[in-house]
PDB file of C-alpha atoms in Angstrom:
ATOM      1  CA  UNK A   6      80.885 130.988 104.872  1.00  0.00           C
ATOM      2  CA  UNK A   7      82.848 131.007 101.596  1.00  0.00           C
ATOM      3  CA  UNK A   8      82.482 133.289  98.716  1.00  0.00           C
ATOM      4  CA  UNK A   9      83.605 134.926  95.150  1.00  0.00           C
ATOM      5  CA  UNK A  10      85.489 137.801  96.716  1.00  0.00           C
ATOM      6  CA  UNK A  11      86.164 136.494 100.264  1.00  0.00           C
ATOM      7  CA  UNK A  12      89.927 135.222 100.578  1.00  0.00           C
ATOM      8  CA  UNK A  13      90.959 133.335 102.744  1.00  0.00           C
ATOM      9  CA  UNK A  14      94.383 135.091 103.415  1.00  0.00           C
ATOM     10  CA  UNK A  15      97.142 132.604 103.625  1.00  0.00           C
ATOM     11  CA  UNK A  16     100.198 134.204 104.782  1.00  0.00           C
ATOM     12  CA  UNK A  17     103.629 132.898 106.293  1.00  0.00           C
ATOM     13  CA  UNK A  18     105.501 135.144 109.034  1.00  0.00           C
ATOM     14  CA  UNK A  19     108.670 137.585 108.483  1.00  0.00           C
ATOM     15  CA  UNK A  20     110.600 134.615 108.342  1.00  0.00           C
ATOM     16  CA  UNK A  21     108.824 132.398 106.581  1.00  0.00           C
ATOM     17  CA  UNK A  22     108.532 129.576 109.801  1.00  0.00           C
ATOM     18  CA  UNK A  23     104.801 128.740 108.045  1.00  0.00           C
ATOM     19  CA  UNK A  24     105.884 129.109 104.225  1.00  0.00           C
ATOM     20  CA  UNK A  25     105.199 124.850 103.850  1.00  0.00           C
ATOM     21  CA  UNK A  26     102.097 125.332 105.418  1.00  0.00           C
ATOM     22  CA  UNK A  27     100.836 127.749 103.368  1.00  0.00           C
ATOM     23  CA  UNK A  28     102.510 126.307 100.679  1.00  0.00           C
ATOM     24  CA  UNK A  29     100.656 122.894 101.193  1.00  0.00           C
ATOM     25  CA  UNK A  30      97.713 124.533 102.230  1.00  0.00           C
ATOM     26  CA  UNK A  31      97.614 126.576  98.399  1.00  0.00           C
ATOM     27  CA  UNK A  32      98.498 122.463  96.996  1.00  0.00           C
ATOM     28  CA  UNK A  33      95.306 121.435  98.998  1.00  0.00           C
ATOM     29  CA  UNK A  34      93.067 124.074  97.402  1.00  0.00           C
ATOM     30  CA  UNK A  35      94.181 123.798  93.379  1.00  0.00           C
ATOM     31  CA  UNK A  36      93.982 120.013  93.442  1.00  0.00           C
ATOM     32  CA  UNK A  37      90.274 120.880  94.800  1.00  0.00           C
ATOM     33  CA  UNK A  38      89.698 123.014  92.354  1.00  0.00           C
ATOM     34  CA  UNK A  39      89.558 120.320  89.851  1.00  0.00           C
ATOM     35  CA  UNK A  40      87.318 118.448  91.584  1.00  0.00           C
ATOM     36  CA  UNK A  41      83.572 118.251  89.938  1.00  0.00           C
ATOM     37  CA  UNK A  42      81.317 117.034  92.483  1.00  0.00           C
ATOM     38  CA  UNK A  43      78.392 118.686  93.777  1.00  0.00           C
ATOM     39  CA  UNK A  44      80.006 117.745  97.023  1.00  0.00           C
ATOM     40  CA  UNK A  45      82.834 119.878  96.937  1.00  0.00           C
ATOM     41  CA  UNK A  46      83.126 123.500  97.514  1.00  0.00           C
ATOM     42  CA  UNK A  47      84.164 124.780  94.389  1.00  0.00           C
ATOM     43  CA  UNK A  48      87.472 126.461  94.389  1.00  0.00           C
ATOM     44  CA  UNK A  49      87.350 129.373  92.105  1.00  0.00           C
ATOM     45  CA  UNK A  50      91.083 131.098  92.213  1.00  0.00           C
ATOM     46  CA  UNK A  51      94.140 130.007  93.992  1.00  0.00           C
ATOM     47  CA  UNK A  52      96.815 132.529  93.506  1.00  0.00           C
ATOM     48  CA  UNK A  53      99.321 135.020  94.370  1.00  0.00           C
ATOM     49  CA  UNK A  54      97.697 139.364  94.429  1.00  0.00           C
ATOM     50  CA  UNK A  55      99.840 141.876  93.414  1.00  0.00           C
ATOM     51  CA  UNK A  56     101.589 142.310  96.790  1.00  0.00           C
ATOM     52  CA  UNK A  57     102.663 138.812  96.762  1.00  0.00           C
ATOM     53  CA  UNK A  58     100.156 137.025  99.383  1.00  0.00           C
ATOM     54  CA  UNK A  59      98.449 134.011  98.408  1.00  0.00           C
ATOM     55  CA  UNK A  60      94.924 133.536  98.565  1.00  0.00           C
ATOM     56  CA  UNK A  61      92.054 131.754  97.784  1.00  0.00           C
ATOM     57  CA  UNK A  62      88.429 131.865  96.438  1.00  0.00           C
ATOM     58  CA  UNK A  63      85.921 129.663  96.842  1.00  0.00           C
ATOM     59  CA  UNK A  64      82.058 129.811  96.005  1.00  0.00           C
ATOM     60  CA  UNK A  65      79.530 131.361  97.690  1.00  0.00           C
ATOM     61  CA  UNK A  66      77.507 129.072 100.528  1.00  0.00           C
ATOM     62  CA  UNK A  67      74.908 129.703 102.574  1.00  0.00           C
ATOM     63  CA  UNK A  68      73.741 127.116 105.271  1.00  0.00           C
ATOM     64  CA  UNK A  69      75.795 125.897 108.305  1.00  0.00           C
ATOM     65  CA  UNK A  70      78.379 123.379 108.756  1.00  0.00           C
ATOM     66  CA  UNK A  71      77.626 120.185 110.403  1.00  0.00           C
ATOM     67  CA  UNK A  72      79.178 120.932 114.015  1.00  0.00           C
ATOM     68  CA  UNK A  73      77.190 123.872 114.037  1.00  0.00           C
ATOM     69  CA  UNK A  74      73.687 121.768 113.312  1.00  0.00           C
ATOM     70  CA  UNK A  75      74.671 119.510 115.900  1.00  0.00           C
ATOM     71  CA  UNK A  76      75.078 121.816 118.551  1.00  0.00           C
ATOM     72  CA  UNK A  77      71.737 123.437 117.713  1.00  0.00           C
ATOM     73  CA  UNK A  78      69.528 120.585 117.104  1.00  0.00           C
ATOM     74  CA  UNK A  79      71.075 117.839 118.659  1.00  0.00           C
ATOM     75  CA  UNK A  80      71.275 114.442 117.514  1.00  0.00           C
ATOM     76  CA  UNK A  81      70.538 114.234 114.039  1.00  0.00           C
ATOM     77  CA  UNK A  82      67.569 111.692 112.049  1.00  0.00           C
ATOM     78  CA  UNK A  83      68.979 108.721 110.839  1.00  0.00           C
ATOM     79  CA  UNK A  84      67.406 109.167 107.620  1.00  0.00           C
ATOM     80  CA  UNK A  85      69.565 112.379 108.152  1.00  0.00           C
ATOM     81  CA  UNK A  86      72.541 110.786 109.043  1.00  0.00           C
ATOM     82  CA  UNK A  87      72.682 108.195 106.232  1.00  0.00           C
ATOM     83  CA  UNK A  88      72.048 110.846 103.778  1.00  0.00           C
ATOM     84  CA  UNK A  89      74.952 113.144 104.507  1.00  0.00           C
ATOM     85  CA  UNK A  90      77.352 110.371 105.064  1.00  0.00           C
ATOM     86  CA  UNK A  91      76.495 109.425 101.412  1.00  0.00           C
ATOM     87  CA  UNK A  92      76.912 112.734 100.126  1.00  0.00           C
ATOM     88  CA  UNK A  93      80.028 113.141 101.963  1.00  0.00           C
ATOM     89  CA  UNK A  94      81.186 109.731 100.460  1.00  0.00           C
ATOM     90  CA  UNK A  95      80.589 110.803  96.696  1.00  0.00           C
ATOM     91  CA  UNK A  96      82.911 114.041  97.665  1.00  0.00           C
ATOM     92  CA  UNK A  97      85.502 111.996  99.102  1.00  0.00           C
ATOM     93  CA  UNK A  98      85.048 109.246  96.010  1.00  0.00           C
ATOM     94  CA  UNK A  99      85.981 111.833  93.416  1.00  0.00           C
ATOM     95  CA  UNK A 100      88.996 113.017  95.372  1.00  0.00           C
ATOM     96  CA  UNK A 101      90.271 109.304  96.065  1.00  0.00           C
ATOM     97  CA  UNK A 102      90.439 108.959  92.656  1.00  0.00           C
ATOM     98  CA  UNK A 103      92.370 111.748  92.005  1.00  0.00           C
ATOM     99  CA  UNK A 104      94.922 111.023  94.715  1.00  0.00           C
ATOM    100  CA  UNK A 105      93.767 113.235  97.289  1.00  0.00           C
ATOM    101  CA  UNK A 106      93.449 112.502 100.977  1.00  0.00           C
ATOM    102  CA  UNK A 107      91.379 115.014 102.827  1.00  0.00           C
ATOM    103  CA  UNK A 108      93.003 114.454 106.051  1.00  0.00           C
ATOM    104  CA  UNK A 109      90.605 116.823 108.403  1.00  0.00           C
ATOM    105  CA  UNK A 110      87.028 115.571 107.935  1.00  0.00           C
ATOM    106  CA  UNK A 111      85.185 116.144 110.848  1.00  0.00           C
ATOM    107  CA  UNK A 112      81.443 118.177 111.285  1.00  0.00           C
ATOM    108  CA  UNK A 113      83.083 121.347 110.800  1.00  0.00           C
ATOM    109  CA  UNK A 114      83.722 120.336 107.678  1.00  0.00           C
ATOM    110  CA  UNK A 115      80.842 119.212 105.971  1.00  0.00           C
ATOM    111  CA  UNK A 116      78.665 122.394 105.168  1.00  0.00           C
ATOM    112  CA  UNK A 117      74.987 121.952 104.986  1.00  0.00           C
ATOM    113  CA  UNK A 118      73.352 123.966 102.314  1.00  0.00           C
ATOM    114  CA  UNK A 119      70.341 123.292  99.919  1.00  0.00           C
ATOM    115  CA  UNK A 120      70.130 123.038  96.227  1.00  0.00           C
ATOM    116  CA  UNK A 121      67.635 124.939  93.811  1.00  0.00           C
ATOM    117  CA  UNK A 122      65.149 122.305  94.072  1.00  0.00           C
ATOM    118  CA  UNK A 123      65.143 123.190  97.852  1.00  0.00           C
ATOM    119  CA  UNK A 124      67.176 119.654  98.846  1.00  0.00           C
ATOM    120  CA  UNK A 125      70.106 119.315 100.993  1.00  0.00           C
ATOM    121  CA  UNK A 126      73.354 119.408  99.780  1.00  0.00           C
ATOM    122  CA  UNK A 127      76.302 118.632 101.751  1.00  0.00           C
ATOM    123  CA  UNK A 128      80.060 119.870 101.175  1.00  0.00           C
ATOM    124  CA  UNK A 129      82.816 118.911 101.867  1.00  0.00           C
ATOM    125  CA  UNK A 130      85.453 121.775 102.689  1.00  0.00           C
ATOM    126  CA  UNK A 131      88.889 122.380 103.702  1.00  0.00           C
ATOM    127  CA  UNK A 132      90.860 120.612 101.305  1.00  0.00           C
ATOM    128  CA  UNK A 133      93.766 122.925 102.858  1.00  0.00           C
ATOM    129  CA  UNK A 134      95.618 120.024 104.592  1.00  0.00           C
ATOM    130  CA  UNK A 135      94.903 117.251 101.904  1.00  0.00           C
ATOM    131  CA  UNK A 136      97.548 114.915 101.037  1.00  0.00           C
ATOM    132  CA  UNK A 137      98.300 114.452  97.438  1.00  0.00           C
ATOM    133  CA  UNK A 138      99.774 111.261  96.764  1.00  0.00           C
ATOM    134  CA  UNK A 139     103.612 111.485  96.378  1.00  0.00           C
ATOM    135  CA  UNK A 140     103.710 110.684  92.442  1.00  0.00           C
ATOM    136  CA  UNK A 141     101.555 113.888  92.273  1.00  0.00           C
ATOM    137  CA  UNK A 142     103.350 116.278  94.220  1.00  0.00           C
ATOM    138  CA  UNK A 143     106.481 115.013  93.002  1.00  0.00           C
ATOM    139  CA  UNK A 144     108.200 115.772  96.765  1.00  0.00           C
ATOM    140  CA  UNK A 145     107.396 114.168 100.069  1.00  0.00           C
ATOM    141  CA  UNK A 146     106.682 116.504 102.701  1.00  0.00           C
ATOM    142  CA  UNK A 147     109.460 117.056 105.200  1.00  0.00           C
ATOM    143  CA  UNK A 148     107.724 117.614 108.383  1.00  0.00           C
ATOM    144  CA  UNK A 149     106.572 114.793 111.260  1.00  0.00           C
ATOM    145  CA  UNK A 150     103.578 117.505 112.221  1.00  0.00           C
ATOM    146  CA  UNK A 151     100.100 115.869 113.021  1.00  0.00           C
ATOM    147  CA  UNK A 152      97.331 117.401 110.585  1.00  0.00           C
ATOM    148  CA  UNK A 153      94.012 116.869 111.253  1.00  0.00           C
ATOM    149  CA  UNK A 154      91.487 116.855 114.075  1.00  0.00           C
ATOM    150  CA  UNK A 155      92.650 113.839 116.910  1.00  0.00           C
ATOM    151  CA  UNK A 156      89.316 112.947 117.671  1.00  0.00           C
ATOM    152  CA  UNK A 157      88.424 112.308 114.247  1.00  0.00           C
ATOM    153  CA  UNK A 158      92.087 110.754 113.273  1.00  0.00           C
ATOM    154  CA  UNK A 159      92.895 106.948 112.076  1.00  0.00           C
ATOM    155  CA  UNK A 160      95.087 105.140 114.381  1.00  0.00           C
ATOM    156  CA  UNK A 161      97.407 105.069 111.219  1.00  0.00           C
ATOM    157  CA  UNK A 162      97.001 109.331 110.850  1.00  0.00           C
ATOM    158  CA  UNK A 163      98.530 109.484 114.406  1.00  0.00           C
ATOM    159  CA  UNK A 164     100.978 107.318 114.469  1.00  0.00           C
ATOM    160  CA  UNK A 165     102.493 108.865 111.180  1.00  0.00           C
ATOM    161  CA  UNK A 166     101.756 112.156 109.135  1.00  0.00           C
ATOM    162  CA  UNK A 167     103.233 110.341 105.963  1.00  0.00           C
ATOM    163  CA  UNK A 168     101.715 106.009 106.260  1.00  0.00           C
ATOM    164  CA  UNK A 169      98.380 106.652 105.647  1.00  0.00           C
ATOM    165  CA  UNK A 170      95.957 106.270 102.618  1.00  0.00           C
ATOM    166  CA  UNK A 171      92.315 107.113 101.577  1.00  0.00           C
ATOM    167  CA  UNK A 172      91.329 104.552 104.351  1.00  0.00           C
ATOM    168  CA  UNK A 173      91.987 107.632 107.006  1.00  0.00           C
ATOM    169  CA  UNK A 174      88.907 109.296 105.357  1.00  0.00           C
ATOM    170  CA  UNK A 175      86.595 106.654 105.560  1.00  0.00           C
ATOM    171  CA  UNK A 176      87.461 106.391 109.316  1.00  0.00           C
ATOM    172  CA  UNK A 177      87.407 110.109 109.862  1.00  0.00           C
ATOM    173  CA  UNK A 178      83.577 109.755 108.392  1.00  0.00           C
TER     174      UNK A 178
END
């Protein structure tokens, strides 16, 4: 669960072996904040505190994520099915658009919540390992790590942390 006040504290060690990580992870999370779909946990600050460490804040959710609905009830409707993988699609549209590859979709991150009407509402989270396309970040990323979940990764994701495109996402889904 995410909230106004709850940061998710993003810190490298003494010597800075996980500064690009948190560095990409704090690129992830402001090119989420501009996105506007329902879909998308809203990203409310992404910034330094006074003592230097980075954090985040996101909205407010209550519900569970996907992995955890599947481990209590089990194979899901597919009524069910079709309608999350559509709301998960609109999320992922938006952020296409804007040059963002999620990278790490997988149950865990698609959070089940419900709107005021009483509907379900997915969300997509964890834009922290998102790949903005290279014209955007204006630097290609240096490292050959893997990101993402393997049993949820494109062929094209494994073979390469850098050859890979939107169509990653749509496989990951």
């Amino acid at each position: 669960r995410r909230g106004p006040g709850v940061r998710a504290h993003l810190q490298g060690d003494a010597h800075g072996r996980d500064a690009e990580a948190v560095g990409g992870t704090l690129r992830g999370a402001s090119a989420a904040a501009n996105l506007e779909s329902e879909h998308v946990a809203k990203v409310l600050d992404v910034a330094d505190s006074e003592t230097g460490d980075p954090y985040i804040v996101m909205e407010m959710l209550s519900g569970a994520d996907l992995a955890e609905v599947l481990r209590q009830r089990g194979t899901l409707k597919v009524n069910d099915a079709c309608d999350y993988l559509l709301q998960a699609c609109q999320a992922l549209a938006e952020a296409h658009q804007h040059g963002i590859v999620h990278r790490d979709l997988k149950p865990a991150n698609l959070f089940l919540c419900r709107r005021a009407d009483g509907s379900e509402l997915v969300k997509v989270l964890d834009f922290g390992i998102s790949k903005l396309a290279a014209s955007d970040l204006g630097v290609a990323t240096a490292t050959q790590s893997v990101f993402g979940s393997p049993l949820y990764m494109s062929p094209e994701q494994l073979r390469s942390s850098k050859r890979f495109d939107a169509r990653a996402d749509i496989w990951s889904l």
